[in-house]
Coordinates of C-alpha atoms in Angstrom, one line a residue:
Chain A
X1 CA -6.9 -8.1 17.1
X2 CA -3.3 -9.3 17.7
X3 CA -1.6 -9.1 14.2
X4 CA 0.2 -12.4 15.0
X5 CA -3.2 -14.2 15.3
X6 CA -4.8 -12.9 12.1
X7 CA -5.8 -15.8 9.8
X8 CA -5.2 -15.7 6.1
X9 CA -8.9 -15.0 5.3
X10 CA -8.9 -11.9 7.6
X11 CA -6.2 -10.1 5.7
X12 CA -6.8 -7.3 3.1
X13 CA -4.4 -8.8 0.6
X14 CA -6.3 -12.1 0.6
X15 CA -9.5 -10.4 -0.2
X16 CA -8.0 -8.0 -2.8
X17 CA -6.8 -11.2 -4.6
X18 CA -10.1 -13.0 -4.2
X19 CA -12.2 -10.0 -5.4
X20 CA -9.8 -9.2 -8.3
X21 CA -9.3 -12.7 -9.6
X22 CA -12.8 -13.8 -8.9
X23 CA -14.2 -11.0 -10.9
X24 CA -11.8 -11.7 -13.8
X25 CA -12.8 -15.4 -13.8
X26 CA -16.5 -14.6 -13.6
X27 CA -16.4 -12.1 -16.5
X28 CA -14.2 -14.4 -18.6
X29 CA -16.6 -17.3 -17.9
X30 CA -19.6 -15.2 -18.8
X31 CA -18.0 -14.1 -22.0
X32 CA -17.0 -17.6 -23.1
X33 CA -20.4 -19.0 -22.2
X34 CA -22.2 -16.3 -24.2
X35 CA -23.2 -13.7 -21.5
X36 CA -21.0 -10.7 -22.3
X37 CA -23.9 -8.4 -21.1
X38 CA -22.9 -9.4 -17.5
X39 CA -19.6 -7.4 -17.8
X40 CA -20.8 -4.8 -20.2
X41 CA -23.7 -3.9 -17.9
X42 CA -21.3 -2.9 -15.2
X43 CA -19.4 -0.3 -17.2
X44 CA -20.2 3.2 -16.0
X45 CA -18.8 6.2 -17.8
X46 CA -20.3 9.7 -17.9
X47 CA -20.6 11.8 -21.1
X48 CA -19.0 15.2 -21.4
X49 CA -21.3 18.1 -20.3
X50 CA -21.2 21.9 -20.2
X51 CA -23.1 25.0 -19.3
X52 CA -24.8 23.7 -16.2
X53 CA -26.6 21.0 -18.2
X54 CA -25.3 18.1 -16.0
X55 CA -28.1 15.8 -17.1
X56 CA -26.2 15.5 -20.4
X57 CA -23.6 13.4 -18.4
X58 CA -26.2 10.6 -18.3
X59 CA -26.8 10.6 -22.1
X60 CA -24.5 7.7 -23.1
X61 CA -25.5 4.0 -22.7
X62 CA -22.8 3.5 -20.1
X63 CA -24.4 6.1 -17.8
X64 CA -27.8 4.4 -17.6
X65 CA -29.3 3.9 -14.2
X66 CA -29.2 0.2 -14.6
X67 CA -25.4 0.3 -15.1
X68 CA -24.9 2.5 -12.0
X69 CA -27.1 0.2 -9.9
X70 CA -25.3 -2.9 -11.1
X71 CA -21.9 -1.3 -10.4
X72 CA -23.1 -0.3 -6.9
X73 CA -24.5 -3.8 -6.2
X74 CA -21.3 -5.5 -7.4
X75 CA -18.9 -3.4 -5.2
X76 CA -21.3 -3.4 -2.2
X77 CA -21.6 -7.2 -2.2
X78 CA -17.9 -8.0 -2.7
X79 CA -16.6 -5.4 -0.2
X80 CA -19.3 -6.2 2.4
X81 CA -18.5 -9.9 2.1
X82 CA -14.9 -9.2 2.8
X83 CA -15.9 -6.8 5.6
X84 CA -17.6 -9.7 7.3
X85 CA -14.2 -11.5 7.6
X86 CA -12.5 -8.3 8.7
X87 CA -15.0 -8.3 11.5
X88 CA -16.4 -4.8 11.2
X89 CA -20.1 -4.2 11.3
X90 CA -21.4 -5.0 7.9
X91 CA -24.5 -2.7 8.2
X92 CA -22.2 0.2 9.2
X93 CA -19.9 -0.7 6.3
X94 CA -22.7 -0.8 3.8
X95 CA -24.0 2.6 5.0
X96 CA -20.5 4.1 4.8
X97 CA -19.7 2.5 1.4
X98 CA -23.0 3.8 0.0
X99 CA -21.9 7.4 0.9
X100 CA -18.5 6.8 -0.7
X101 CA -20.1 5.4 -3.8
X102 CA -22.4 8.4 -4.1
X103 CA -19.4 10.8 -3.7
X104 CA -17.6 8.8 -6.4
X105 CA -20.5 9.3 -8.8
X106 CA -20.5 13.0 -8.0
X107 CA -16.7 13.2 -8.6
X108 CA -16.9 11.4 -11.9
X109 CA -19.8 13.6 -13.1
X110 CA -17.9 16.7 -12.1
X111 CA -14.8 15.4 -13.9
X112 CA -16.9 15.0 -17.1
X113 CA -17.6 18.7 -17.1
X114 CA -16.0 20.5 -20.1
X115 CA -14.6 23.3 -17.9
X116 CA -12.9 20.8 -15.6
X117 CA -11.5 19.0 -18.7
X118 CA -10.2 22.3 -20.0
X119 CA -8.5 22.9 -16.7
X120 CA -7.1 19.4 -16.8
X121 CA -8.7 18.7 -13.4
X122 CA -8.9 14.9 -13.5
X123 CA -11.3 12.9 -11.3
X124 CA -8.5 12.1 -9.0
X125 CA -7.8 15.7 -8.1
X126 CA -11.5 16.4 -7.5
X127 CA -11.8 13.2 -5.4
X128 CA -8.8 14.3 -3.3
X129 CA -9.9 17.9 -2.9
X130 CA -13.4 16.8 -1.9
X131 CA -12.0 14.2 0.5
X132 CA -9.5 16.6 2.1
X133 CA -12.1 19.3 2.5
X134 CA -14.6 16.9 4.1
X135 CA -12.1 15.1 6.2
X136 CA -10.5 18.3 7.6
X137 CA -13.5 20.5 8.0
X138 CA -16.6 18.5 8.7
X139 CA -17.4 15.9 11.4
X140 CA -18.0 12.8 9.2
X141 CA -20.6 10.2 10.1
X142 CA -19.3 7.3 12.2
X143 CA -20.4 4.8 9.6
X144 CA -17.7 6.0 7.2
X145 CA -15.0 4.8 9.5
X146 CA -15.2 1.2 8.4
X147 CA -15.7 2.0 4.7
X148 CA -12.7 4.4 4.4
X149 CA -10.2 1.7 3.6
X150 CA -7.6 3.3 1.4
X151 CA -5.2 0.3 1.4
X152 CA -7.9 -2.3 0.6
X153 CA -9.3 -0.3 -2.3
X154 CA -5.8 0.3 -3.8
X155 CA -4.8 -3.3 -3.5
X156 CA -8.0 -4.4 -5.2
X157 CA -7.3 -1.8 -7.9
X158 CA -3.8 -3.2 -8.4
X159 CA -5.1 -6.8 -8.9
X160 CA -7.5 -5.4 -11.5
X161 CA -4.5 -3.5 -13.0
X162 CA -2.8 -6.9 -13.6
X163 CA -5.6 -7.8 -16.0
X164 CA -5.0 -4.7 -18.0
X165 CA -1.2 -5.1 -18.2
X166 CA -0.1 -7.8 -20.7
X167 CA 2.4 -10.4 -19.4
X168 CA 4.7 -9.6 -22.3
X169 CA 5.0 -5.9 -21.1
X170 CA 5.7 -7.1 -17.5
X171 CA 8.4 -9.5 -18.7
X172 CA 10.1 -7.0 -21.0
X173 CA 9.8 -3.9 -18.8
X174 CA 10.1 -5.6 -15.4
X175 CA 13.9 -5.9 -15.4
X176 CA 14.4 -2.2 -16.4
X177 CA 11.9 -1.2 -13.7
X178 CA 13.8 -3.3 -11.2
X179 CA 17.2 -1.8 -12.2
X180 CA 15.9 1.8 -12.1
X181 CA 14.0 1.4 -8.9
X182 CA 16.9 -0.3 -7.2
X183 CA 19.3 2.4 -8.2
X184 CA 17.0 5.1 -6.8
X185 CA 15.9 3.1 -3.7
X186 CA 19.5 2.3 -2.6
X187 CA 20.8 5.8 -3.2
X188 CA 17.8 7.4 -1.5
X189 CA 17.8 5.0 1.4
X190 CA 21.5 5.6 2.2
X191 CA 21.2 9.4 1.7
X192 CA 18.4 9.6 4.3
X193 CA 20.1 7.0 6.6
X194 CA 23.5 8.8 6.6
X195 CA 21.9 12.3 6.9
X196 CA 19.9 11.0 9.9
X197 CA 22.7 9.1 11.7
X198 CA 25.8 11.1 10.7
X199 CA 24.6 14.7 10.3
X200 CA 21.6 14.8 12.7
X201 CA 22.9 12.0 15.1
X202 CA 19.6 10.2 15.2
X203 CA 19.3 6.5 16.3
X204 CA 20.2 4.1 13.5
X205 CA 16.9 2.3 13.8
X206 CA 15.1 5.6 13.3
X207 CA 17.4 6.4 10.4
X208 CA 16.6 3.1 8.7
X209 CA 12.8 3.6 9.2
X210 CA 13.0 7.1 7.7
X211 CA 15.1 5.8 4.9
X212 CA 12.7 3.0 4.1
X213 CA 9.7 5.3 4.1
X214 CA 11.5 7.6 1.6
X215 CA 12.9 5.0 -0.7
X216 CA 11.1 1.7 -0.8
X217 CA 7.3 1.9 -0.5
X218 CA 6.3 4.6 1.9
X219 CA 4.2 3.8 4.9
X220 CA 4.3 0.0 4.3
X221 CA 8.1 0.1 4.2
X222 CA 8.3 2.3 7.4
X223 CA 6.1 -0.3 9.1
X224 CA 8.0 -3.3 7.7
X225 CA 11.5 -2.0 8.4
X226 CA 10.5 -0.3 11.7
X227 CA 9.1 -3.7 12.8
X228 CA 12.1 -5.8 11.6
X229 CA 14.8 -3.5 13.1
X230 CA 12.7 -2.8 16.2
X231 CA 12.4 0.9 15.9
X232 CA 10.5 2.7 18.6
X233 CA 6.8 3.4 18.2
X234 CA 7.3 7.2 18.2
X235 CA 10.0 6.9 15.5
X236 CA 7.8 4.8 13.2
X237 CA 5.0 7.3 13.8
X238 CA 7.3 10.2 12.8
X239 CA 8.5 8.4 9.7
X240 CA 4.9 7.6 8.6
X241 CA 3.8 11.2 9.2
X242 CA 6.7 12.5 7.0
X243 CA 5.8 10.0 4.3
X244 CA 2.1 11.1 4.3
X245 CA 3.0 14.8 4.2
X246 CA 5.4 14.4 1.3
X247 CA 3.2 11.9 -0.5
X248 CA 0.3 14.4 -0.4
X249 CA 2.5 17.2 -1.7
X250 CA 3.8 14.9 -4.5
X251 CA 0.3 13.9 -5.6
X252 CA -0.1 17.5 -6.9
X253 CA 3.5 18.4 -7.5
X254 CA 4.7 15.5 -9.7
X255 CA 2.0 15.5 -12.4
X256 CA 2.1 19.3 -12.5
X257 CA 5.9 19.2 -12.9
X258 CA 5.7 16.5 -15.5
X259 CA 3.3 18.6 -17.6
X260 CA 5.5 21.7 -17.1
X261 CA 8.6 19.8 -18.2
X262 CA 6.8 18.4 -21.3
X263 CA 7.4 14.8 -20.3
X264 CA 5.7 12.0 -22.3
X265 CA 3.1 9.8 -20.5
X266 CA 5.5 6.8 -20.2
X267 CA 8.4 8.8 -18.7
X268 CA 6.1 10.7 -16.4
X269 CA 4.6 7.5 -15.1
X270 CA 8.1 6.0 -14.6
X271 CA 9.2 9.2 -12.7
X272 CA 6.1 9.1 -10.5
X273 CA 6.6 5.4 -9.9
X274 CA 10.2 6.1 -8.8
X275 CA 9.7 9.2 -6.8
X276 CA 6.2 9.1 -5.2
X277 CA 6.3 7.6 -1.7
X278 CA 3.1 5.5 -1.3
X279 CA 1.2 3.2 -3.6
X280 CA -2.2 4.9 -3.2
X281 CA -0.7 8.4 -3.4
X282 CA 1.3 7.3 -6.5
X283 CA -1.8 6.0 -8.3
X284 CA -3.5 9.3 -7.5
X285 CA -0.5 11.3 -8.9
X286 CA -0.2 9.2 -12.0
X287 CA -4.0 9.3 -12.7
X288 CA -3.4 13.1 -12.9
X289 CA -1.4 12.5 -16.1
X290 CA -4.6 11.0 -17.7
X291 CA -2.9 8.3 -19.8
X292 CA -2.9 4.5 -19.7
X293 CA 0.8 4.4 -20.7
X294 CA 1.6 6.5 -17.6
X295 CA -0.4 4.2 -15.3
X296 CA 1.4 1.1 -16.8
X297 CA 4.9 2.6 -16.4
X298 CA 4.0 3.7 -12.9
X299 CA 2.7 0.2 -11.9
X300 CA 5.8 -1.5 -13.3
X301 CA 8.1 0.8 -11.4
X302 CA 6.2 0.9 -8.1
X303 CA 4.8 -2.6 -7.8
X304 CA 7.3 -4.6 -9.8
X305 CA 10.4 -2.5 -9.2
X306 CA 9.9 -1.4 -5.6
X307 CA 7.2 -3.1 -3.6
X308 CA 8.2 -6.7 -4.1
X309 CA 11.6 -6.1 -2.5
X310 CA 10.4 -4.8 0.8
X311 CA 10.8 -8.2 2.4
X312 CA 14.5 -8.4 1.5
X313 CA 15.1 -4.9 2.9
X314 CA 13.3 -5.9 6.1
X315 CA 15.4 -9.0 6.4
X316 CA 18.6 -7.0 6.0
X317 CA 17.5 -4.4 8.5
X318 CA 16.7 -7.2 11.0
X319 CA 20.2 -8.7 10.6
X320 CA 21.9 -5.3 10.9
X321 CA 19.7 -4.5 13.9
X322 CA 20.9 -7.5 16.0
X323 CA 24.5 -7.5 14.8
X324 CA 26.0 -4.2 13.7
X325 CA 23.8 -1.8 15.7
X326 CA 24.1 -3.9 18.9
X327 CA 27.8 -4.5 18.3
X328 CA 27.3 -8.2 18.5
X329 CA 28.8 -11.0 16.4
X330 CA 26.5 -13.1 14.3
X331 CA 27.2 -16.1 16.5
X332 CA 26.1 -14.4 19.7
X333 CA 23.3 -12.4 18.2
X334 CA 19.6 -13.2 18.4
X335 CA 18.4 -15.4 15.6
X336 CA 16.7 -13.8 12.6
X337 CA 14.5 -15.9 10.5
X338 CA 14.6 -15.7 6.7
X339 CA 10.8 -16.2 7.0
X340 CA 10.8 -12.4 7.5
X341 CA 11.2 -12.0 3.7
X342 CA 8.0 -13.8 2.9
X343 CA 6.2 -12.3 5.9
X344 CA 6.7 -8.8 4.6
X345 CA 6.2 -9.6 1.0
X346 CA 3.1 -7.7 -0.3
X347 CA 0.9 -10.7 -1.2
X348 CA -1.5 -8.7 -3.3
X349 CA 1.3 -8.5 -5.9
X350 CA 0.7 -12.3 -6.5
X351 CA -2.9 -11.5 -7.5
X352 CA -1.6 -8.8 -9.9
X353 CA 0.8 -11.3 -11.5
X354 CA -1.8 -14.1 -11.8
X355 CA -4.3 -11.6 -13.3
X356 CA -1.8 -10.7 -16.0
X357 CA -0.9 -14.3 -16.8
X358 CA -4.5 -15.4 -16.9
X359 CA -5.7 -12.6 -19.2
X360 CA -2.7 -12.9 -21.5
X361 CA -3.3 -16.7 -21.7
X362 CA -7.0 -16.2 -22.5
X363 CA -6.2 -13.7 -25.2
X364 CA -3.6 -16.1 -26.7
X365 CA -6.2 -18.8 -26.7
X366 CA -8.9 -16.7 -28.3
X367 CA -6.6 -15.2 -31.0
X368 CA -6.9 -18.0 -33.6
X369 CA -10.6 -17.8 -33.3
X370 CA -10.6 -14.0 -34.0
X371 CA -12.2 -13.3 -30.6
X372 CA -9.3 -11.7 -28.8
X373 CA -10.1 -8.2 -29.8
X374 CA -13.8 -8.5 -28.7
X375 CA -12.7 -10.1 -25.4
X376 CA -10.3 -7.3 -24.8
X377 CA -12.9 -4.7 -25.5
X378 CA -15.7 -6.3 -23.5
X379 CA -14.0 -8.0 -20.6
X380 CA -10.6 -6.2 -20.2
X381 CA -12.4 -2.9 -20.9
X382 CA -14.9 -3.5 -18.1
X383 CA -12.2 -4.6 -15.7
X384 CA -10.3 -1.3 -16.5
X385 CA -13.5 0.6 -15.7
X386 CA -13.8 -1.3 -12.4
X387 CA -10.2 -0.5 -11.7
X388 CA -11.0 3.2 -12.2
X389 CA -13.8 3.1 -9.7
X390 CA -11.7 1.2 -7.1
X391 CA -9.1 4.0 -7.5
X392 CA -11.7 6.7 -7.1
X393 CA -12.8 5.1 -3.8
X394 CA -9.1 5.1 -2.9
X395 CA -8.6 8.8 -3.7
X396 CA -11.7 9.8 -1.7
X397 CA -10.5 7.7 1.2
X398 CA -7.0 9.3 1.1
X399 CA -8.6 12.7 1.2
X400 CA -11.1 11.9 4.0
X401 CA -8.6 10.0 6.2
X402 CA -5.7 12.4 5.9
X403 CA -6.4 14.6 8.9
X404 CA -3.4 16.8 9.4
X405 CA -4.1 17.7 13.0
X406 CA -4.1 13.9 13.9
X407 CA -0.6 13.3 12.6
X408 CA 2.4 13.0 14.9
X409 CA 4.7 15.9 15.8
X410 CA 7.9 15.7 13.9
X411 CA 11.1 17.4 14.9
X412 CA 13.2 19.4 12.5
X413 CA 16.0 16.8 12.4
X414 CA 13.9 13.9 11.0
X415 CA 12.2 16.3 8.7
X416 CA 15.5 17.5 7.4
X417 CA 16.9 14.0 7.0
X418 CA 13.8 12.9 5.1
X419 CA 13.9 16.0 2.9
X420 CA 17.5 15.2 1.9
X421 CA 16.0 11.9 0.5
X422 CA 13.3 13.9 -1.4
X423 CA 16.0 16.2 -2.9
X424 CA 18.0 13.1 -4.0
X425 CA 15.1 10.9 -5.1
X426 CA 13.0 13.3 -7.2
X427 CA 15.9 14.6 -9.5
X428 CA 17.4 11.2 -9.7
X429 CA 14.1 9.7 -10.7
X430 CA 13.7 12.4 -13.3
X431 CA 17.1 11.8 -14.9
X432 CA 16.7 8.0 -15.0
X433 CA 13.1 8.2 -16.4
X434 CA 13.5 11.0 -18.8
X435 CA 17.1 10.6 -20.0
X436 CA 18.8 7.3 -19.2
X437 CA 15.8 5.0 -19.8
X438 CA 13.6 7.5 -21.7
X439 CA 13.5 5.5 -25.0
X440 CA 12.3 2.5 -23.1
X441 CA 9.5 4.2 -21.2
X442 CA 8.4 6.1 -24.3
X443 CA 7.9 2.8 -26.1
X444 CA 5.2 1.5 -23.7
Chain B
X1 CA -0.2 18.7 15.0
X2 CA -0.7 16.6 18.2
X3 CA 1.7 14.0 19.5
X4 CA -0.5 11.0 18.5
X5 CA 1.2 7.8 17.4
X6 CA -0.2 6.6 14.1
X7 CA 0.7 2.9 14.7
X8 CA 0.0 0.3 17.3
X9 CA 2.3 -2.6 18.0
X10 CA 2.6 -6.1 19.4
X11 CA 5.9 -7.5 20.7
X12 CA 6.3 -11.2 20.6
X13 CA 9.0 -13.2 22.4
X14 CA 9.5 -16.8 21.3
X15 CA 11.7 -19.4 22.9
X16 CA 12.2 -23.2 23.0
X17 CA 10.5 -25.1 25.9
X18 CA 13.8 -27.0 26.1
X19 CA 15.8 -23.9 26.7
X20 CA 18.0 -23.9 29.9
X21 CA 16.7 -20.4 30.5
X22 CA 13.0 -21.0 30.5
X23 CA 12.5 -20.0 34.1
X24 CA 14.6 -16.8 33.8
X25 CA 12.7 -15.8 30.6
X26 CA 9.3 -16.5 32.0
X27 CA 10.1 -14.5 35.2
X28 CA 11.1 -11.5 33.1
X29 CA 8.0 -11.8 30.8
X30 CA 5.7 -12.1 33.8
X31 CA 7.3 -9.1 35.5
X32 CA 6.5 -7.1 32.3
X33 CA 2.9 -8.4 32.1
X34 CA 3.3 -10.4 28.9
X35 CA 0.6 -12.8 28.2
X36 CA 2.3 -16.2 27.7
X37 CA 1.1 -19.2 25.8
X38 CA 2.8 -22.6 25.5
X39 CA 2.8 -25.5 23.1
X40 CA 4.9 -28.7 22.8
X41 CA 8.0 -27.1 21.5
X42 CA 7.9 -23.4 22.4
X43 CA 6.6 -20.6 24.5
X44 CA 5.3 -17.3 23.1
X45 CA 4.9 -14.1 25.1
X46 CA 2.9 -11.1 23.8
X47 CA 2.6 -7.5 24.9
X48 CA 1.0 -4.5 23.3
X49 CA 2.7 -2.0 25.7
X50 CA 6.4 -3.1 26.1
X51 CA 8.6 -2.2 23.2
X52 CA 10.9 -4.9 21.6
X53 CA 14.2 -3.4 22.6
X54 CA 13.1 -2.8 26.2
X55 CA 12.2 -6.4 26.7
X56 CA 15.4 -7.5 25.0
X57 CA 17.4 -5.4 27.4
X58 CA 15.5 -6.8 30.4
X59 CA 16.2 -10.4 29.2
X60 CA 19.9 -9.8 28.6
X61 CA 20.1 -8.1 32.0
X62 CA 18.5 -11.2 33.6
X63 CA 21.5 -13.2 32.1
X64 CA 19.6 -14.7 29.1
X65 CA 21.9 -15.0 26.1
X66 CA 20.4 -13.3 23.0
X67 CA 20.5 -16.5 20.9
X68 CA 18.1 -18.2 23.4
X69 CA 15.1 -16.2 22.1
X70 CA 13.6 -14.5 19.1
X71 CA 11.8 -11.2 19.3
X72 CA 9.2 -10.3 16.7
X73 CA 7.7 -6.8 16.5
X74 CA 4.7 -6.0 14.4
X75 CA 3.5 -2.5 13.8
X76 CA 0.0 -1.9 12.5
X77 CA -1.2 1.4 11.1
X78 CA -4.1 3.0 13.0
X79 CA -7.4 3.6 11.2
X80 CA -7.1 5.9 8.2
X81 CA -3.4 6.0 7.9
X82 CA -2.5 6.2 4.2

């Protein structure tokens, strides 16, 4: 369908917000009106197992069949409902989602194995490896096509994330995240842009699209800036291909390097948030650290520090495109609407913010009655578990949809220009996270 | 790797129905097979095959000043793109 004609209820962001906030409201209502079992019954977590005795994984109360069925029913209903509005066949979606859910169960059971734990092979890496192997070697059933929706799953996970991140943390860490992310984004963007246009003599629109992909928010930024500055289709495709290639490399390289360098979870999360190229890939990389502090630092850096500014970057690129790059005065140039800023704004971030405000408000309200701790354990704990599952679907989808032979051909010049950005971005992100703002990220 | 594009696009050209250049703009859009719709205040032309800068160049070559129209371009990732 023509993107200009999509209604609000046909967009992924809308449904990520509805699912995330609807779930939070439902669980909170159930808790307040005396039905905490509703949320507790949906928590699924497998016990540690070893020596081939995988049935031990089902020993704990949270691995009971009833919990697994309830979790499946919950996700199947909410995702299929949204699928109805996205206009893909709901029967096909349900079949495809069922396969992904079974794979997610397999991945989490495998990750609960003691040997995997000793090897620090988190569920995320198993999901990615399983997905990449299946996607690149086996012809997958057609029904999986509609269910492999990386962006939708990660957006839903980010809205759930808002519920697990107190508003006070967002308010205190947000400004630092914005400062650090802006420093890195501006320097990386101009490094790539100048390398592309001055050294490799590429078109400025192409340079801006490459720069956006390497500095702001990956594929989404390449699409937003490529659209606003009217880059050519082949140039946007090349920029996206480079983002994907480097993002997949960084999923494995950044957590590995963070461990080797002995970084704390907070600084590692901030580094990954600064230096990974795409949201979904970033959540995969930071999940490899295996710490809530790392995930919080990453989210602050990526979502608050980087994603929300993509609209402003797009607006500036649009103005540059019709004036400077066409050597036209502002008076004679084509009009550029400031509406561009809102149009490109990632709307799911609103759901993330509302979730944080709502949960923080409820906790504040329950504190005098001594119920806040129990609410955090039952409701926020369950939402955190759902978040983990949404991210597992994301990681499986990344793996199964990243088909290297289907990516665009990239010439050596764009590759070199983008790599200049990587060489600037990664060390700069490390210095800012681990030295300049280290105390701050450590305190999360 | 093959030379597949990983995005699709729609180019939209928007201009006032009161513009002095309505006829010129419509002629160019029809020549490039844009589908055109009209309401009380503006015309909108859509194409999924003509790139934004190409139609802008064609309009300028037809003598239409750039401030008489607005071009929107929207890329959408193809299935499965991260």
